[in-house]
Coordinates of C-alpha atoms and ligand atoms in Angstrom, one line a residue:
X88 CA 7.8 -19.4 -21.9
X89 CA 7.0 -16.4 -24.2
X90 CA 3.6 -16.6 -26.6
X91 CA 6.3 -16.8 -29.6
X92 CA 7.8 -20.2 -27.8
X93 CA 4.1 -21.2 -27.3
X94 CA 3.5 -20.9 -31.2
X95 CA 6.7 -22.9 -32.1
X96 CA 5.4 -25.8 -29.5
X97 CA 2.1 -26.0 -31.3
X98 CA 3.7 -26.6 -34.5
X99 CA 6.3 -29.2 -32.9
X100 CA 2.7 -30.4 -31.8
X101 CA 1.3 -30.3 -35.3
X102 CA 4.5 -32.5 -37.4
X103 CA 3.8 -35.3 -34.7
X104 CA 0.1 -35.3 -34.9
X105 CA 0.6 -35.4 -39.2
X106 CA 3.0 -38.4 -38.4
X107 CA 0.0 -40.0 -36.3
X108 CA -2.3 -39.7 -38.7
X109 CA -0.1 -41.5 -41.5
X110 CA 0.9 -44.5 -39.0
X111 CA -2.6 -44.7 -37.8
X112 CA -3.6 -44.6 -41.5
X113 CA -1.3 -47.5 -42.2
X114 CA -1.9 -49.4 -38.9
X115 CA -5.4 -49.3 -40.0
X116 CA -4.9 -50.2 -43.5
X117 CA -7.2 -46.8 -44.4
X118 CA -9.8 -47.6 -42.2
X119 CA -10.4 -44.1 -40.3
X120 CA -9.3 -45.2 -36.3
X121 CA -12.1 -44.4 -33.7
X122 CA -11.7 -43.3 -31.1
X123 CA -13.7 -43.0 -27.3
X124 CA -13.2 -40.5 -25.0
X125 CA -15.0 -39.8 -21.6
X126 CA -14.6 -36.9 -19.6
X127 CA -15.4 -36.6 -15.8
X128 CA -15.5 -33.3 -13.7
X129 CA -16.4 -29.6 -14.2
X130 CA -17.0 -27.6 -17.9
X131 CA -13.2 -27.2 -17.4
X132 CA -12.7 -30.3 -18.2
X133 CA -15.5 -30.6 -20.3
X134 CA -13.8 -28.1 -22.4
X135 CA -10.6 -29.9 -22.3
X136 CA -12.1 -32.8 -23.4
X137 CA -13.2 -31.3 -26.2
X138 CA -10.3 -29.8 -27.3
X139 CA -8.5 -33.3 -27.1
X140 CA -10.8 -34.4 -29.9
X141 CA -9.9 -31.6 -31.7
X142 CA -6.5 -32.8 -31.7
X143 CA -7.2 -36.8 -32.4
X144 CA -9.4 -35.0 -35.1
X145 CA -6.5 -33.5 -36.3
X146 CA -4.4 -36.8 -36.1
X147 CA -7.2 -38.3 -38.6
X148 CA -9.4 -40.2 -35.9
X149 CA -13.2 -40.3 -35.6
X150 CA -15.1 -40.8 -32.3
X151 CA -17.1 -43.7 -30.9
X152 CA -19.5 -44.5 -27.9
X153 CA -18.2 -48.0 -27.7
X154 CA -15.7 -48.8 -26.3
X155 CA -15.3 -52.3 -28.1
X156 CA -14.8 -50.8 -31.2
X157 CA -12.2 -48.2 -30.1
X158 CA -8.7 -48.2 -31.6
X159 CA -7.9 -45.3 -28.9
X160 CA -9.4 -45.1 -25.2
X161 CA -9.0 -41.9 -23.4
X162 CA -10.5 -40.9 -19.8
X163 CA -10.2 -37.0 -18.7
X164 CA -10.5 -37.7 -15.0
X165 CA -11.5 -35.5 -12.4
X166 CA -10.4 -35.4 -8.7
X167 CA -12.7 -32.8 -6.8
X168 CA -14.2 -36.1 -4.7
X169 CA -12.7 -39.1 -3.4
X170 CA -15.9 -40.8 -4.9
X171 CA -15.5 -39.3 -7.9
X172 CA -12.0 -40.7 -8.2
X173 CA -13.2 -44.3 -7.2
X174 CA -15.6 -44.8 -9.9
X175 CA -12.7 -43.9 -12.2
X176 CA -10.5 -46.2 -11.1
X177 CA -13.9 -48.7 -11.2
X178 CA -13.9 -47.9 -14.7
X179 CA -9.9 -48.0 -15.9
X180 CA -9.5 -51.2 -14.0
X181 CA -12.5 -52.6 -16.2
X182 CA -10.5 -52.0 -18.9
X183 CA -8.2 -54.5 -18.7
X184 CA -10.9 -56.9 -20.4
X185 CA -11.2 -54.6 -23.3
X186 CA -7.1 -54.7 -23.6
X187 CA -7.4 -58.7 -23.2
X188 CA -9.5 -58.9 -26.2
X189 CA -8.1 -55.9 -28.3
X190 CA -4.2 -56.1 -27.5
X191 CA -3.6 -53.0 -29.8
X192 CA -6.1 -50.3 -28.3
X193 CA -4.4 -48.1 -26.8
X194 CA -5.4 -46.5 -23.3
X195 CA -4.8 -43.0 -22.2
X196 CA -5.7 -41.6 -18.5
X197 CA -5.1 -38.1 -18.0
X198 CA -7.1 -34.9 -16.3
X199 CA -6.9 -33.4 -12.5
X200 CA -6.3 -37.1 -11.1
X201 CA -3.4 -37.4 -13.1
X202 CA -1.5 -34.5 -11.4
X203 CA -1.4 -35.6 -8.5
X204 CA 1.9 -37.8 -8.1
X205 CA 0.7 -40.2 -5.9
X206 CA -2.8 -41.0 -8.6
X207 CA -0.2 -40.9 -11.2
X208 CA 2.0 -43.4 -9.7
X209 CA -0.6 -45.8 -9.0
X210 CA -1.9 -45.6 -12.3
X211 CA 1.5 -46.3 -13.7
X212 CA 1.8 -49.2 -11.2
X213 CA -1.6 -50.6 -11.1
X214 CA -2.2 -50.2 -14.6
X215 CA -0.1 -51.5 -17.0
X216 CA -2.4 -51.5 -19.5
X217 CA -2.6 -48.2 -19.6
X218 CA -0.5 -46.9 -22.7
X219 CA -1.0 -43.0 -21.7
X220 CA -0.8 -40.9 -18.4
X221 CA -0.9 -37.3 -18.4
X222 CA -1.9 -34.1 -16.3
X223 CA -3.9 -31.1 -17.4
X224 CA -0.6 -28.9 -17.7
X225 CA 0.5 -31.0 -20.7
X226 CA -2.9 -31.3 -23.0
X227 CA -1.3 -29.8 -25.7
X228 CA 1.6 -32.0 -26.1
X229 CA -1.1 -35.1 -27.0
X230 CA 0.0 -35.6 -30.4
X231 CA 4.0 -36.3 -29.1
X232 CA 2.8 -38.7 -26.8
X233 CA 0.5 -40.4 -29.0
X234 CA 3.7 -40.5 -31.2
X235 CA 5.7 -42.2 -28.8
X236 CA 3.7 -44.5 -27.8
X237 CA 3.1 -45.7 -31.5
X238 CA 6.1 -45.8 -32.6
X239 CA 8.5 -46.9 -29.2
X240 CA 5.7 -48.9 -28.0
X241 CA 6.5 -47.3 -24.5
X242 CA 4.0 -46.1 -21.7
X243 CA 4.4 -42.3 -21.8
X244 CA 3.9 -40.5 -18.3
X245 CA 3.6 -36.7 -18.3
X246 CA 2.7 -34.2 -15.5
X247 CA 3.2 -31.8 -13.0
X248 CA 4.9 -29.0 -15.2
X249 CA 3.4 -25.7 -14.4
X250 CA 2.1 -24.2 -17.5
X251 CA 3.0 -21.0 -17.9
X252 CA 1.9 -19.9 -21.5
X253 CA -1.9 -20.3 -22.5
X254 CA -2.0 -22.1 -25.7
X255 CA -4.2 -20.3 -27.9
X256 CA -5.7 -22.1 -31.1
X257 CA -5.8 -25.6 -30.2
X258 CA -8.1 -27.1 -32.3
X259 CA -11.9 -27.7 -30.2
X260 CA -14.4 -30.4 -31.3
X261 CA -17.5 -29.4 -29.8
X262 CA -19.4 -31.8 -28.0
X263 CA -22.8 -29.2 -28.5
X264 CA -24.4 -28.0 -31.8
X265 CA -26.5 -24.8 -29.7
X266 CA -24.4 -25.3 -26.7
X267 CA -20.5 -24.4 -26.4
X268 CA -18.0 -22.8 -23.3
X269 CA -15.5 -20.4 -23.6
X270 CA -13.0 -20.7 -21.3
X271 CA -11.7 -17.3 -19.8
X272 CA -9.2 -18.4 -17.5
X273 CA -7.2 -21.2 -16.0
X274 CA -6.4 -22.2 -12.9
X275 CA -7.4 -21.1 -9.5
X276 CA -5.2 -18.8 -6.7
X277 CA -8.2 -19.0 -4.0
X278 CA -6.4 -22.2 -2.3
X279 CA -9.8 -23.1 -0.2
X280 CA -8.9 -25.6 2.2
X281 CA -10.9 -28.3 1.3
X282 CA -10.1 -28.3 -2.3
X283 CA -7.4 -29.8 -4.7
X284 CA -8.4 -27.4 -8.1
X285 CA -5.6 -25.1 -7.1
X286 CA -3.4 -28.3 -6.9
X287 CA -4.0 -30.2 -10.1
X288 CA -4.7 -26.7 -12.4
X289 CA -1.7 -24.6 -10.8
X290 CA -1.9 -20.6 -10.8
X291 CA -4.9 -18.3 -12.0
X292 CA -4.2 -17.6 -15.4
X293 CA -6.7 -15.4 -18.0
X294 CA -6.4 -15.3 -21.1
X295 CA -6.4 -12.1 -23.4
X296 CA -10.0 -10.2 -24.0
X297 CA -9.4 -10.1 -27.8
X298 CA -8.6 -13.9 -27.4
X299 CA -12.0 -14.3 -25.8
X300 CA -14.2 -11.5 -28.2
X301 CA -12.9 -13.1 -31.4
X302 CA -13.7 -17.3 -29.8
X303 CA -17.5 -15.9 -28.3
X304 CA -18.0 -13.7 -31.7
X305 CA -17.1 -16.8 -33.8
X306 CA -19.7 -18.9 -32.0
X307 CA -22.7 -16.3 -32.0
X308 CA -21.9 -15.9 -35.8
X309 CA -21.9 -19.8 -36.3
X310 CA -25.5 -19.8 -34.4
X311 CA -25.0 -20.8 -31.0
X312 CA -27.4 -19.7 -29.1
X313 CA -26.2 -20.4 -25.5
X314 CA -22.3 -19.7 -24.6
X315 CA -20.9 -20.6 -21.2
X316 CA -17.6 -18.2 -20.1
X317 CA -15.6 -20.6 -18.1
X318 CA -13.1 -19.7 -14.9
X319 CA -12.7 -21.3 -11.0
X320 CA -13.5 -17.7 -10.4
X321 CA -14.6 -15.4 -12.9
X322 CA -15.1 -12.7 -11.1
X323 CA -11.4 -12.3 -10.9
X324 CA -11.1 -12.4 -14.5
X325 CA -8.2 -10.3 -15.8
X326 CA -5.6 -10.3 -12.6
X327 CA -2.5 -10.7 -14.5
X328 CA -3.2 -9.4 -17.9
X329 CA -1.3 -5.7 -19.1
X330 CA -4.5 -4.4 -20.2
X331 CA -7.6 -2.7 -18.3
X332 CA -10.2 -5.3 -17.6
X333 CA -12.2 -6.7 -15.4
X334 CA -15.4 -9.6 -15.6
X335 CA -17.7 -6.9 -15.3
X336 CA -16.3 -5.3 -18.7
X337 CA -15.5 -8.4 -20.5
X338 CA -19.3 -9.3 -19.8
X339 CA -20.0 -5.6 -21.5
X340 CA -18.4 -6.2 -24.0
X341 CA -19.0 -9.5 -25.4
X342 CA -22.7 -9.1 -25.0
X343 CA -22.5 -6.1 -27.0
X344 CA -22.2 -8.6 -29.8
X345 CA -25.5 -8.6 -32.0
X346 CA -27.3 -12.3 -32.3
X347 CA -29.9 -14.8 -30.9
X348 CA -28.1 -16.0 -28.3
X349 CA -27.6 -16.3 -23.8
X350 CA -24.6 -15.6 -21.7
X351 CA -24.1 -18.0 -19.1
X352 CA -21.0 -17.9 -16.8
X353 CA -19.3 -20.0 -14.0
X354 CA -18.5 -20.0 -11.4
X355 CA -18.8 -16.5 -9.4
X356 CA -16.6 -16.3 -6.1
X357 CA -18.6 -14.2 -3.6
X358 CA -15.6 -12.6 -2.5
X359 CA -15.1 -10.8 -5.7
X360 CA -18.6 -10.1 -7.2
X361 CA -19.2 -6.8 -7.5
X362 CA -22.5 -4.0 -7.3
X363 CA -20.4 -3.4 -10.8
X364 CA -21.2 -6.8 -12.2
X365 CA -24.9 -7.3 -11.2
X366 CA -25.5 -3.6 -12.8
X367 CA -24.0 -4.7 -15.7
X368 CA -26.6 -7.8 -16.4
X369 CA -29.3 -6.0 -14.7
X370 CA -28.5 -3.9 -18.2
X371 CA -27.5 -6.5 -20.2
X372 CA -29.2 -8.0 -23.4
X373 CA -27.8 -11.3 -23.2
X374 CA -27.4 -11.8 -19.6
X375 CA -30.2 -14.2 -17.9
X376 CA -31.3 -13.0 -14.7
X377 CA -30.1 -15.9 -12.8
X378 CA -26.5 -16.1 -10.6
X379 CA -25.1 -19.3 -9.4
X380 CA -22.9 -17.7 -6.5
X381 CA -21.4 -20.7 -4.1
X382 CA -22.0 -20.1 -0.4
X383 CA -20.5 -23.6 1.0
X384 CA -21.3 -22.5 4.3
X385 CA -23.7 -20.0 5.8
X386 CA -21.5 -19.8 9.2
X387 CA -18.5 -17.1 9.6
X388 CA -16.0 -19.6 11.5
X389 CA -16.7 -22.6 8.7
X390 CA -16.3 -19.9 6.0
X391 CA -13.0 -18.4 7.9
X392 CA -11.7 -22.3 8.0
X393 CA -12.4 -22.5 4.4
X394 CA -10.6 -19.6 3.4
X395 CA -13.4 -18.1 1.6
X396 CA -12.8 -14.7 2.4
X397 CA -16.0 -13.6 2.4
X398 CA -18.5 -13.3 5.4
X399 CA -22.3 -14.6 5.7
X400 CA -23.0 -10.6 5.8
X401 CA -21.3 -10.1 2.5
X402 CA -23.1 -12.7 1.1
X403 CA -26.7 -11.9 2.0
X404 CA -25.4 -8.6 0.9
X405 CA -24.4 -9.5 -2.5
X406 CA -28.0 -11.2 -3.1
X407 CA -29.7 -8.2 -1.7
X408 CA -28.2 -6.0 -4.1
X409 CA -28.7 -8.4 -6.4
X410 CA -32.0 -8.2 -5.6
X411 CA -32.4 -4.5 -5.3
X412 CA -31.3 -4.3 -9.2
X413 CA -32.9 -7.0 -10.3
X414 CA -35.8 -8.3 -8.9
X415 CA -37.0 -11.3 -10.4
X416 CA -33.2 -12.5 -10.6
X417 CA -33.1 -16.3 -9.0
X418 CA -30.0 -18.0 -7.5
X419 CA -28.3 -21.6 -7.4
X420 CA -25.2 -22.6 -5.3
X421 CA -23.1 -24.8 -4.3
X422 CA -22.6 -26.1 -0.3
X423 CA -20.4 -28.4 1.9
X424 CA -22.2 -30.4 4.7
X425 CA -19.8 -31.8 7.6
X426 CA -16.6 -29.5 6.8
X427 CA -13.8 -30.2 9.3
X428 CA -15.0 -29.2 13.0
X429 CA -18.4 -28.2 11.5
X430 CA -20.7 -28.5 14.6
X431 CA -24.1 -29.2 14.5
X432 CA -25.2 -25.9 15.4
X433 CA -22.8 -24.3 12.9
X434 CA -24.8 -26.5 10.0
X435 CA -27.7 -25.1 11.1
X436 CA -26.7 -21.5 10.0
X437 CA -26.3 -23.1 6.2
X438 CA -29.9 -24.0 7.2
X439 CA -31.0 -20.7 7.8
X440 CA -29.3 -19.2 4.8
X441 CA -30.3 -21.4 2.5
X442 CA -34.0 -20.7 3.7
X443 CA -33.2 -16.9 3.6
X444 CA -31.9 -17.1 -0.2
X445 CA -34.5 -19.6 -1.3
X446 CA -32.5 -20.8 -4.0
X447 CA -34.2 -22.8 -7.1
X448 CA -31.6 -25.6 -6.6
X449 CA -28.5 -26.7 -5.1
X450 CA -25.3 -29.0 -5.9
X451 CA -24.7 -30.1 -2.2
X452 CA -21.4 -32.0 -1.2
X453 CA -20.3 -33.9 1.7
X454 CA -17.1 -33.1 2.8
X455 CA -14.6 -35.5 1.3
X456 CA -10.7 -35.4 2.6
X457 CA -8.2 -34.4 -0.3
X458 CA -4.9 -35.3 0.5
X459 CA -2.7 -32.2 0.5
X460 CA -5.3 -29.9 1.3
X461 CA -5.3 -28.0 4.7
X462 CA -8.8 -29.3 5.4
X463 CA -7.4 -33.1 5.4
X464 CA -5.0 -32.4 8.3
X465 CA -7.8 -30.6 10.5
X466 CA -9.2 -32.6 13.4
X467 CA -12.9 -34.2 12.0
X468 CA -14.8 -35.5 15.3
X469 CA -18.1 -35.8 13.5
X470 CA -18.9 -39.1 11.7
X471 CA -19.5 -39.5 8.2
X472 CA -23.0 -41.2 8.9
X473 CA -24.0 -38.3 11.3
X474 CA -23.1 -36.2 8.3
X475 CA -25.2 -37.9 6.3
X476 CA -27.7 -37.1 8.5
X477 CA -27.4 -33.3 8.4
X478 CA -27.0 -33.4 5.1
X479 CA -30.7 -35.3 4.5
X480 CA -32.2 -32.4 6.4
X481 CA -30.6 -30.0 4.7
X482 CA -31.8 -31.7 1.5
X483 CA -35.2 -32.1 2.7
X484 CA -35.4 -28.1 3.5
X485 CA -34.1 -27.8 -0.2
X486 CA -36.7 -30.2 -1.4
X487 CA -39.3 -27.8 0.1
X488 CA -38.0 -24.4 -0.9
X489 CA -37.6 -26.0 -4.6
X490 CA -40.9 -27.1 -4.9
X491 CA -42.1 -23.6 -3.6
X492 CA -39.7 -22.0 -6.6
X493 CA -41.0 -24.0 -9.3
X494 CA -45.0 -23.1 -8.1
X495 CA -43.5 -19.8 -8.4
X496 CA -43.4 -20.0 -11.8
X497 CA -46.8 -21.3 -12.5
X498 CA -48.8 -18.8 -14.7
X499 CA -45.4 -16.8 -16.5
X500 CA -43.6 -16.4 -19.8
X501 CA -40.3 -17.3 -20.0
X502 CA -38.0 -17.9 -22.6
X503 CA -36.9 -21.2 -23.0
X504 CA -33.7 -22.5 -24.7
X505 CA -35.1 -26.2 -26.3
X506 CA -32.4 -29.0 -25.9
X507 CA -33.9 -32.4 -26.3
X508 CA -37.4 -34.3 -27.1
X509 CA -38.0 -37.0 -23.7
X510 CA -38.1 -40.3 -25.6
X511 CA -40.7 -41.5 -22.8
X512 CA -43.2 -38.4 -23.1
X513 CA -42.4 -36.9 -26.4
X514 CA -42.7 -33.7 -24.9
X515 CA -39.5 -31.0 -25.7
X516 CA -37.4 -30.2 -22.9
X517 CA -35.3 -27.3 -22.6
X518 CA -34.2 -24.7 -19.8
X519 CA -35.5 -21.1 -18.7
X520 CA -33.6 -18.1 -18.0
X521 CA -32.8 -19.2 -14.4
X522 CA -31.6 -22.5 -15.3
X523 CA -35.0 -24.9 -14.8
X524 CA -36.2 -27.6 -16.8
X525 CA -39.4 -27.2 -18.6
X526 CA -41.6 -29.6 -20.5
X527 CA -43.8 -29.0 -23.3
X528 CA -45.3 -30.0 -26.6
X529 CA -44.0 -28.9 -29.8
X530 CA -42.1 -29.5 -33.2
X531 CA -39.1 -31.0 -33.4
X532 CA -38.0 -27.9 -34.9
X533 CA -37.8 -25.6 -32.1
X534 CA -34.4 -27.8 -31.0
X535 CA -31.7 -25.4 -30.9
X536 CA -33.8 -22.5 -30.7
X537 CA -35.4 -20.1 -28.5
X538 CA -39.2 -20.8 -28.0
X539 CA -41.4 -18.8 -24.9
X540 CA -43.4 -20.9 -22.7
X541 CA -46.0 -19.7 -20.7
X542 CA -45.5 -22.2 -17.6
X543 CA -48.9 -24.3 -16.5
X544 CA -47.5 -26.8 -14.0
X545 CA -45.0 -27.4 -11.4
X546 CA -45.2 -31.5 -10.1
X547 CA -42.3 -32.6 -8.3
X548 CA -39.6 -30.2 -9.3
X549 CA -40.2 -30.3 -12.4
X550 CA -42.0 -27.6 -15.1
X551 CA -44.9 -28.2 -17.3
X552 CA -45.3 -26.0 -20.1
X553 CA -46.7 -24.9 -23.0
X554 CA -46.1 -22.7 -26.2
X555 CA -47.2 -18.9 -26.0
X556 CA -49.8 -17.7 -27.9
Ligands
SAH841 N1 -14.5 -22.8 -8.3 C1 -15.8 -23.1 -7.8 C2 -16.0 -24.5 -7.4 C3 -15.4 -25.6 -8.2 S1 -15.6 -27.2 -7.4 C4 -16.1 -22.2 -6.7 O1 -15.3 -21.8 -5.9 O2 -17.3 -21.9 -6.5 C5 -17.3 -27.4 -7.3 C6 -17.9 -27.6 -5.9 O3 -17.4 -28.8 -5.4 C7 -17.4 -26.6 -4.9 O4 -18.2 -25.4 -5.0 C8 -17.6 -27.3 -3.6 O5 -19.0 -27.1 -3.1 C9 -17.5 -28.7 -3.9 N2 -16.2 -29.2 -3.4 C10 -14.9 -28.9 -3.7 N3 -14.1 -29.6 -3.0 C11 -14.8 -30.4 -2.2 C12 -14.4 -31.3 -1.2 N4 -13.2 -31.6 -0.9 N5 -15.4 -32.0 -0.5 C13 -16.7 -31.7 -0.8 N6 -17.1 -30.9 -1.8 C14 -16.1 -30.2 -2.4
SF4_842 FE1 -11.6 -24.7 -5.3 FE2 -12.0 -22.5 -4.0 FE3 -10.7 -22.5 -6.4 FE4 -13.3 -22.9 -6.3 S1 -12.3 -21.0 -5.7 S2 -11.8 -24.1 -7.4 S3 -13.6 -24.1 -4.4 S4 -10.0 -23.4 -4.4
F3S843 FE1 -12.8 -31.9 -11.1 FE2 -10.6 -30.8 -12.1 FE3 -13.0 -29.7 -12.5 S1 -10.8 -31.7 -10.1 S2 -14.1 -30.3 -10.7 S3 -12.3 -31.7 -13.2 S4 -11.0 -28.6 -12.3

């Protein structure tokens, strides 16, 4: 598909979602149709999420938090964890009550479940309340299928066709008034064993920097003061595109915009972060000193297994330098306890990395079995409670080196983005440059804006703050 084809498809997409709007309009007799959508997963699908209420937007609804009232119920699913897809089953199946007592809601499923066939199929099968299923490939064909379903009263299933054209200028409702993501890329090419992404989001794709410049530039003029650049792997931002660039000089470039306002980016693949990239924050303006740089595993066979393509050397080596150009620079990351084969003594190296990095936080994963991934056909001796074992002390060693972090902290300035008064304290909350929570008093005001806070307290994990003189 060329971008000119692309183009044309958005405006097929645009006559249905006008035809929507005017059967909605009479199926609601005026009444403006609500709609509830819930989104499950990563930022990527965050971001999706939000620009499929851009489109119902466009097809004239307006959104609810209850589902009760709903004329339209849409789940954006997410398939990273088997857990993560039983609760979402849990939650369509439930459903069915809603559809007993509202016969004419209709019910969409769609995200990274929904791409792969056998999810799909069960959902079709299972489900037959479910009016809507649809993978992340299709998104932008919404409006047709909302347009079949209305006016053929048929279920509409859709997946599994490898985009090959980003679609640029899909309208975006934006869940965040201070807060918003720019997505750089889709997809993922890095194939780790263990996980489906590259299965249900197909090939790396980025999209063009002037694309990207004119989205961020849009935001920092409309006064958003925190912007998240979104990619499986930014670091290999640009493969692909005709022009010179990489993540490094994308980063250069956008924060060479003017404003009030924080980069944040994620997620960085060790195995292509650069001495390039950390120079470029260490010079940045806009940049937070703060990396979130996945490890999963801090042992060179379990990384090898996982296809990581990056060595416990080159990872110690990436902070160092890191480091070396930035010193008060903190880290977060993400890790796999009980990977296929993992022995106990193997673990213990993610042990000793962890304590070497002494990272603020962690998101930390037990291994869960995907089918189709290489990782599900390897031979797993370990049980899932000894896992669970490993994976308490490895939280417990976190636990520690957190609460170390955060007394760390005690006694300095740091700029903090405010996000939300705690209903319980009335204290503001919002986050520092590296990502922690901090809690002070102050004016309802300062919400959406950038206040500094000299730090007074650290109590379990969490900061105590108050405004600088
Ligand atoms: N693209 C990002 C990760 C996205 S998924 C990166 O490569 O860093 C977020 C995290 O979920 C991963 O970093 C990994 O720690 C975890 N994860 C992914 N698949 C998993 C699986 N099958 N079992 C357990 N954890 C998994
Ligand atoms: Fe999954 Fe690896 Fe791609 Fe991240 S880089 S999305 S962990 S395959
Ligand atoms: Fe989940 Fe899909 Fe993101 S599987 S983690 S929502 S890319």
């Amino acid at each position: 598909m060329t971008e000119t084809t692309a183009v044309a498809e958005l405006s097929r997409q645009a006559a249905f979602s006008a035809d929507v709007a005017e059967i909605m309009n009479i199926r609601k007799r005026g009444e403006t149709p609500l709609a509830f959508v819930r989104t499950y997963g990563c930022q990527q699908n965050v971001a999706d999420g939000e620009k499929i209420k851009g489109m119902l937007f466009e097809m004239g609804f307006s959104f609810t938090e209850n589902q009760e009232e709903a004329d339209f119920i849409l789940f954006n699913t997410c398939a990273i964890r088997e857990h993560a897809e039983d609760r979402i089953f849990g939650n369509v199946g439930a459903l069915k009550h809603i559809k007993a007592r509202n016969p004419s809601v209709l019910i969409a499923v769609c995200g990274c479940m929904m791409e792969q066939e056998k999810i799909a199929e069960k959902m079709k099968k299972s489900f037959p309340f479910v009016s809507i299923v649809f993978g992340t490939h299709v998104l932008h064909q919404l409006p047709e299928m909302l347009y079949k379903t209305v006016t053929e009263s048929k279920r509409v299933f859709m997946r599994g066709h490898e985009q090959k054209e980003i679609y640029e200028g899909l309208p975006v409702r934006r869940d965040g008034k201070f807060k918003a993501w720019v997505t750089l890329m889709y997809g993922c090419d890095n194939f780790c064993t263990y996980c489906i992404v590259p299965h249900v989001r197909g090939r790396e794709k980025s999209r063009k920097s002037d694309d990207i410049y004119r989205e961020f530039k849009e935001l920092v003029e409309a006064g958003y003061k925190e912007i998240t650049l979104l990619g499986q792997n930014v670091n290999s931002y640009g493969k692909g595109l005709e022009e010179e660039i990489n993540f490094a000089k994308l980063l250069e470039r956008l924060d060479s915009i003017d404003g009030d306002y924080r980069i944040r980016f994620m997620t960085s693949h060790p195995k292509d972060a650069t001495p390039e990239l950390y120079d470029v924050i260490a010079k940045s303006r806009h940049i937070p000193h703060y990396i979130h740089l996945p490890f999963q595993s801090g042992n060179d066979r379990v990384l090898k297994a996982m296809n990581r393509h990056y060595n416990r050397e080159k990872y110690l080596s990436l902070v160092q330098y890191a480091r070396k150009v930035m010193p008060d620079i903190s880290f977060t990351s993400d890790v796999i306890v009980g990977f296929p084969g993992e022995t106990y003594e193997e673990f213990k190296d993610t042990l000793t990395l962890i304590e070497e990095v002494g990272y603020t936080s962690l998101f930390t994963f037990i291994f869960s079995s995907r089918d189709g991934t290489p990782a599900a056909k390897m031979p797993d001796p370990v049980s899932y409670k000894e896992k669970t074992v490993w994976f308490q002390e490895l939280l417990d060693l976190q636990e520690s080196i957190s609460a170390a972090r955060c007394g760390d902290m005690v006694g300095k300035k740091e700029m903090v983005l405010v996000e939300n008064k705690v209903e319980k304290t009335g204290l503001l909350s919002g986050r520092t440059a590296g990502n922690m929570i901090v809690d002070f008093p102050g004016e309802d005001e300062l919400i959406g804006n950038f206040a500094e806070v000299t730090i007074t307290e650290a109590k379990n994990y969490v900061l105590k703050g108050k405004l600088s003189d």
